[in-house]
Coordinates of C-alpha atoms in Angstrom, one line a residue:
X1 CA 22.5 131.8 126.0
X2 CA 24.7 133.4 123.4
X3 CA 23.5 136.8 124.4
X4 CA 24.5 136.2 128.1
X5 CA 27.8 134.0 127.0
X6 CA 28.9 136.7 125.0
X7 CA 29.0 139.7 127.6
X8 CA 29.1 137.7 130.8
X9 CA 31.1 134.5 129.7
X10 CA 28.2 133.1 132.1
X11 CA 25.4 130.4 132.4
X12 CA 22.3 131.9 131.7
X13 CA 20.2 129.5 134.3
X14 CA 22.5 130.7 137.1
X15 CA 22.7 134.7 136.4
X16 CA 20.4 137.1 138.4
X17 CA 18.4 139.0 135.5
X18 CA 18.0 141.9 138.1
X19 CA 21.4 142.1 138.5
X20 CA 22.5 141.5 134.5
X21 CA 19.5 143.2 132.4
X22 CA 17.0 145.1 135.1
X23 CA 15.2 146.3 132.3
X24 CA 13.8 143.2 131.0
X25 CA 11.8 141.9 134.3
X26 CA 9.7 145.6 133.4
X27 CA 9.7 144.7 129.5
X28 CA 8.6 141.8 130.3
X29 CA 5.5 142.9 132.9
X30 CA 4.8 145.6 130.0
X31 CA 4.8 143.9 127.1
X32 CA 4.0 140.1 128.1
X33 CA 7.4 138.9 126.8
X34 CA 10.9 140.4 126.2
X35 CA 10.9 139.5 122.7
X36 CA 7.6 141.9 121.9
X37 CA 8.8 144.2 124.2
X38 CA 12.1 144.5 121.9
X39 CA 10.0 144.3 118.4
X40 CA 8.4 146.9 119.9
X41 CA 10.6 149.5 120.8
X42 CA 12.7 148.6 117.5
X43 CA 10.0 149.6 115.4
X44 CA 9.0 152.2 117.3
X45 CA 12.8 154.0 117.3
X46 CA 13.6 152.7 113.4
X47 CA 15.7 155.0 111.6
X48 CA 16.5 157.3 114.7
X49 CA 19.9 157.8 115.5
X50 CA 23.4 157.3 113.6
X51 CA 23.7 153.9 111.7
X52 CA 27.0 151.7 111.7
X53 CA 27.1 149.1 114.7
X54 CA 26.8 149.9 118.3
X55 CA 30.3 148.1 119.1
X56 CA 32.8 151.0 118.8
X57 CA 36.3 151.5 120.3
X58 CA 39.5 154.3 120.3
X59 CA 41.5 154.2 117.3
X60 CA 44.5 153.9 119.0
X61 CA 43.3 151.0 121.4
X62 CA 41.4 151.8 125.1
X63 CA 44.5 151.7 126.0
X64 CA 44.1 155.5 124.6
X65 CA 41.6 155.7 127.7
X66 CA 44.1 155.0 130.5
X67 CA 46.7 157.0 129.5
X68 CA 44.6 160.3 129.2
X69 CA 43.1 159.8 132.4
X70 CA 46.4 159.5 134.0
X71 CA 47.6 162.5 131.7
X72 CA 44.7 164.6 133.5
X73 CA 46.2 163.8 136.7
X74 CA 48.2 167.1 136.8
X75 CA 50.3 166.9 140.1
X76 CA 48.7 163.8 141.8
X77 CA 51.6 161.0 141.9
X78 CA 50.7 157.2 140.5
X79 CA 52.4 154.4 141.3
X80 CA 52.3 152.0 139.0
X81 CA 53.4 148.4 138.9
X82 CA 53.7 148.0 142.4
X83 CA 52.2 145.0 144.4
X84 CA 49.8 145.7 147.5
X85 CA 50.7 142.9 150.3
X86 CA 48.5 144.1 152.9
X87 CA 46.2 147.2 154.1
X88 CA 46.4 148.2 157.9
X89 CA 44.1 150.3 160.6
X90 CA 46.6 153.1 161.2
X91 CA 46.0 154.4 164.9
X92 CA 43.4 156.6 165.9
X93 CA 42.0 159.1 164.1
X94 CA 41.2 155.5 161.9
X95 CA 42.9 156.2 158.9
X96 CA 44.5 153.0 156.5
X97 CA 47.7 152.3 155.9
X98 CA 48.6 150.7 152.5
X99 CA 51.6 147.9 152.9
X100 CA 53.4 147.7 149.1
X101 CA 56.3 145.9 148.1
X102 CA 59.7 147.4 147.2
X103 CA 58.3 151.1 148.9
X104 CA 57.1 152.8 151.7
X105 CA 53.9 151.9 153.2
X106 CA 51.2 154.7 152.2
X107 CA 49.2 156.5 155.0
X108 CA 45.3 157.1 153.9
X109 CA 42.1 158.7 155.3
X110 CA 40.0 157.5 152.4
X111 CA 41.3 154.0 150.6
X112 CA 39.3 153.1 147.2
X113 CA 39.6 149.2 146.1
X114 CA 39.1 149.2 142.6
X115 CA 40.7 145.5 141.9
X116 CA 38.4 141.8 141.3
X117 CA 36.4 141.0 144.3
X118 CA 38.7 138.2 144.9
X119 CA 42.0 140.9 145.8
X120 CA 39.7 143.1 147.6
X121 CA 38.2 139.8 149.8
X122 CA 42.4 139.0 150.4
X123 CA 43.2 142.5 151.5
X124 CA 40.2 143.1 153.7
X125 CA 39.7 139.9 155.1
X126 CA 42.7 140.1 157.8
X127 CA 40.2 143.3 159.2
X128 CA 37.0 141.9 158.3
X129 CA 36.3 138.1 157.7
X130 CA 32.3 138.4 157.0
X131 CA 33.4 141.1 154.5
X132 CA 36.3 139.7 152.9
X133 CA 33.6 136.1 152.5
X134 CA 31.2 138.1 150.6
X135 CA 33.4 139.4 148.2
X136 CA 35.1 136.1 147.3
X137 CA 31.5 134.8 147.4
X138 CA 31.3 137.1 143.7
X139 CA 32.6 134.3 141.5
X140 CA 34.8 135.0 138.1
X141 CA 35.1 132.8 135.0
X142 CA 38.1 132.4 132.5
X143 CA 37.1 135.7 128.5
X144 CA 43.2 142.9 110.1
X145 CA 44.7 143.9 107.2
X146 CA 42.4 144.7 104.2
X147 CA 42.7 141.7 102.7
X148 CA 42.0 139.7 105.6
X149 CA 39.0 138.7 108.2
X150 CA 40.2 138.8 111.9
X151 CA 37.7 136.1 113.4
X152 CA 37.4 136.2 117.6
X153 CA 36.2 133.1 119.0
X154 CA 36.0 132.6 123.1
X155 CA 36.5 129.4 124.7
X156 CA 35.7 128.3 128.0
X157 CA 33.4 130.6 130.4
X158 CA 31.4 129.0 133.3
X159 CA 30.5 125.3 133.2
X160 CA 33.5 125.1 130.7
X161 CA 36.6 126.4 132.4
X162 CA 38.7 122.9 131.9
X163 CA 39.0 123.1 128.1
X164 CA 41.5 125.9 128.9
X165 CA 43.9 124.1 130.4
X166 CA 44.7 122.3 127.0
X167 CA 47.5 123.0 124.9
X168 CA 47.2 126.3 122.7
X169 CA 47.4 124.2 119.1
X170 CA 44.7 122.3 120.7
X171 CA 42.5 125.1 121.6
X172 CA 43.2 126.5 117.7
X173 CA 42.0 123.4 116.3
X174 CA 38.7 123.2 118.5
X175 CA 38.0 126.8 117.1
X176 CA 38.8 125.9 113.0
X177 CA 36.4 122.8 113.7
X178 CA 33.3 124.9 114.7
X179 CA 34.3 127.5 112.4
X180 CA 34.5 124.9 109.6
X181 CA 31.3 123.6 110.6
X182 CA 29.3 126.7 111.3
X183 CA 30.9 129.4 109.1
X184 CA 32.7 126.9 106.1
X185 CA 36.1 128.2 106.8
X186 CA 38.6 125.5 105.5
X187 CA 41.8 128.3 105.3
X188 CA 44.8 127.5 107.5
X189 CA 44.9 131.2 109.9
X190 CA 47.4 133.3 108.4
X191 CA 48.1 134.2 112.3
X192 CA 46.7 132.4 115.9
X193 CA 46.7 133.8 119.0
X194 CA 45.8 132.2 122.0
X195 CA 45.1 134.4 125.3
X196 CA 43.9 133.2 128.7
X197 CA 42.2 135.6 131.0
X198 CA 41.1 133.3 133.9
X199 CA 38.8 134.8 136.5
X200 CA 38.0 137.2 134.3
X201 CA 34.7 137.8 133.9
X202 CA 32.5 138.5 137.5
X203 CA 29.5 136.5 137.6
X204 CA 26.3 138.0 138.6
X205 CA 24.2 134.9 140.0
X206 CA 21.0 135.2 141.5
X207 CA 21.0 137.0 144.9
X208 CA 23.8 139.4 143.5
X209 CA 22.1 142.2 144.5
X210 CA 21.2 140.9 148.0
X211 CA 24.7 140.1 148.3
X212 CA 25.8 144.0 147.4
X213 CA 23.4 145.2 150.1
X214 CA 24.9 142.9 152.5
X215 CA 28.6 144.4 151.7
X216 CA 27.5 147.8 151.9
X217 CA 26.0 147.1 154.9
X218 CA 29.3 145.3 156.4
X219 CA 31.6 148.1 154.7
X220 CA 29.8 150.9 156.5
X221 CA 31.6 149.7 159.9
X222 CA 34.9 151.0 158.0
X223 CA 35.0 154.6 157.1
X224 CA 36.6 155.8 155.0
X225 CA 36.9 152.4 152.9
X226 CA 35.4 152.0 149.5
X227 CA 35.0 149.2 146.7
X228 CA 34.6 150.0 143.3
X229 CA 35.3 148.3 140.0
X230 CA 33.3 145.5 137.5
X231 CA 32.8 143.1 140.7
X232 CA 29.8 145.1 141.5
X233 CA 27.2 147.0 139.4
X234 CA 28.2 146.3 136.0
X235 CA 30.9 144.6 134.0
X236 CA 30.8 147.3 131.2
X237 CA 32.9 150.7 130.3
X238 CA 30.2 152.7 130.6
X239 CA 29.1 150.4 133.7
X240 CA 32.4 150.8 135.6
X241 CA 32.9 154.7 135.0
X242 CA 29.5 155.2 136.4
X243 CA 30.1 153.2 139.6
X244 CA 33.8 155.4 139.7
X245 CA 32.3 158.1 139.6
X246 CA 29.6 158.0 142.7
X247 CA 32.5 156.1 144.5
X248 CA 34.2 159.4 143.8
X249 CA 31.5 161.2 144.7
X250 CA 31.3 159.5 148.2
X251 CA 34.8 160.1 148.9
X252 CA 34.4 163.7 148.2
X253 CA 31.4 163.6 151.1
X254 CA 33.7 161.5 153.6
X255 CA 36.5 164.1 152.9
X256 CA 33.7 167.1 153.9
X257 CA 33.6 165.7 156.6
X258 CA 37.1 166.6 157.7
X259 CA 39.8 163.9 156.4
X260 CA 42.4 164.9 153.7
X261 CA 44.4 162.0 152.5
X262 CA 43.0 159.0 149.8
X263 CA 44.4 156.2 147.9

């Protein structure tokens, strides 16, 4: 439970295993149990590799990521802040056309969703209702200096999405009292912060992956129309640059075929 709380803000009874860890259904059928099946391969890889914890980030922030992506852009335009109202069928050849507040709408051959299920489900559902029901049918829940500790503690996830809607001060004093109680911290925070990310988190219950099929199969009636993004096949980095990537990769296909413009 704290393993699957603490990456997928999820209930562990409701998750899909094959869709979440797909590894440990064959760790499992090897080994007899996940837990030998992990002794295992931790004794057998002991020592190997670099040491430090696995858990590492950009020293300037990810937010070090974004900009040198968009820095390798070179001449491709980016529009950012903009709000998408609406996404079109232009006229045949089908192409997309991409309604946006406060601009011009954008013509497309190729149109890439990268947002939540939930914004996708709202832009596609005006073309495609059985589409747009499977993707809202992906739910979401609500994720120093030296001579300091900086202490992270999250609140809420699914089951328990209510106790966010409590004052901030109330939220802080929840967290000292099960810090006090399971760590013996008594010091007042030198500095609390309180952020809400609701719908945050996409949760994989079981029959995500039957669900996927059944969207790929719907989305194949639109060419030229892709999904992408942590909805999908993995809420990771490493998870959603993979799934960019072959979405990429598809594009690049539909465009061999003959079409020119993408969004």
């Amino acid at each position: 439970e704290p393993l699957m709380t603490g990456i997928y803000a999820g209930d562990a009874d409701s998750l899909s295993i094959q869709a979440t860890f797909p590894r440990f259904p064959e760790m499992e059928r090897q080994a007899g149990s996940i837990v030998r099946a992990l002794l295992g391969s931790w004794r057998r890889h002991r020592g190997e590799g670099p040491g430090g914890s696995p858990f590492v980030t950009l020293q300037g922030g990810l937010s070090e990521m974004v900009q040198a992506l968009t820095a390798r852009l070179g001449r491709l335009s980016v529009l950012a802040g903009y709000r998408v109202r609406a996404v079109r069928v232009s006229a045949p050849p089908r192409g997309y056309e991409v309604m946006i507040e406060g601009t011009a709408p954008l013509a497309a051959d190729a149109l890439v969703l990268a947002t939540p299920a939930y914004d996708a489900a709202s832009l596609i559902e005006p073309l495609d209702a059985e589409l747009g029901a499977l993707l809202r049918g992906i739910p979401y829940v609500s994720t120093a200096p030296d001579e300091a500790v900086l202490l992270r503690a999250y609140v809420g996830g699914a089951g328990r999405e209510t106790v966010l809607e409590r004052d901030d001060d109330v939220l802080v004093s929840l967290v000292r009292a099960e810090l006090r109680d399971m760590m013996g911290v008594t010091e007042a925070p030198v500095l609390a912060k309180v952020y809400r990310w609701p719908r945050a988190m996409p949760q994989y219950l079981v029959g995500h992956l039957e669900r996927l099929a059944a969207i790929d199969e719907r989305l194949a009636r639109w060419p030229g129309l892709f999904l992408t993004g942590a909805g999908y096949r993995g809420v990771g980095i490493p998870d959603c640059i993979g799934d960019g990537l072959a979405t990429a990769e598809r594009v690049r296909v539909y465009f061999d075929k003959g079409v020119s413009r993408a969004v």
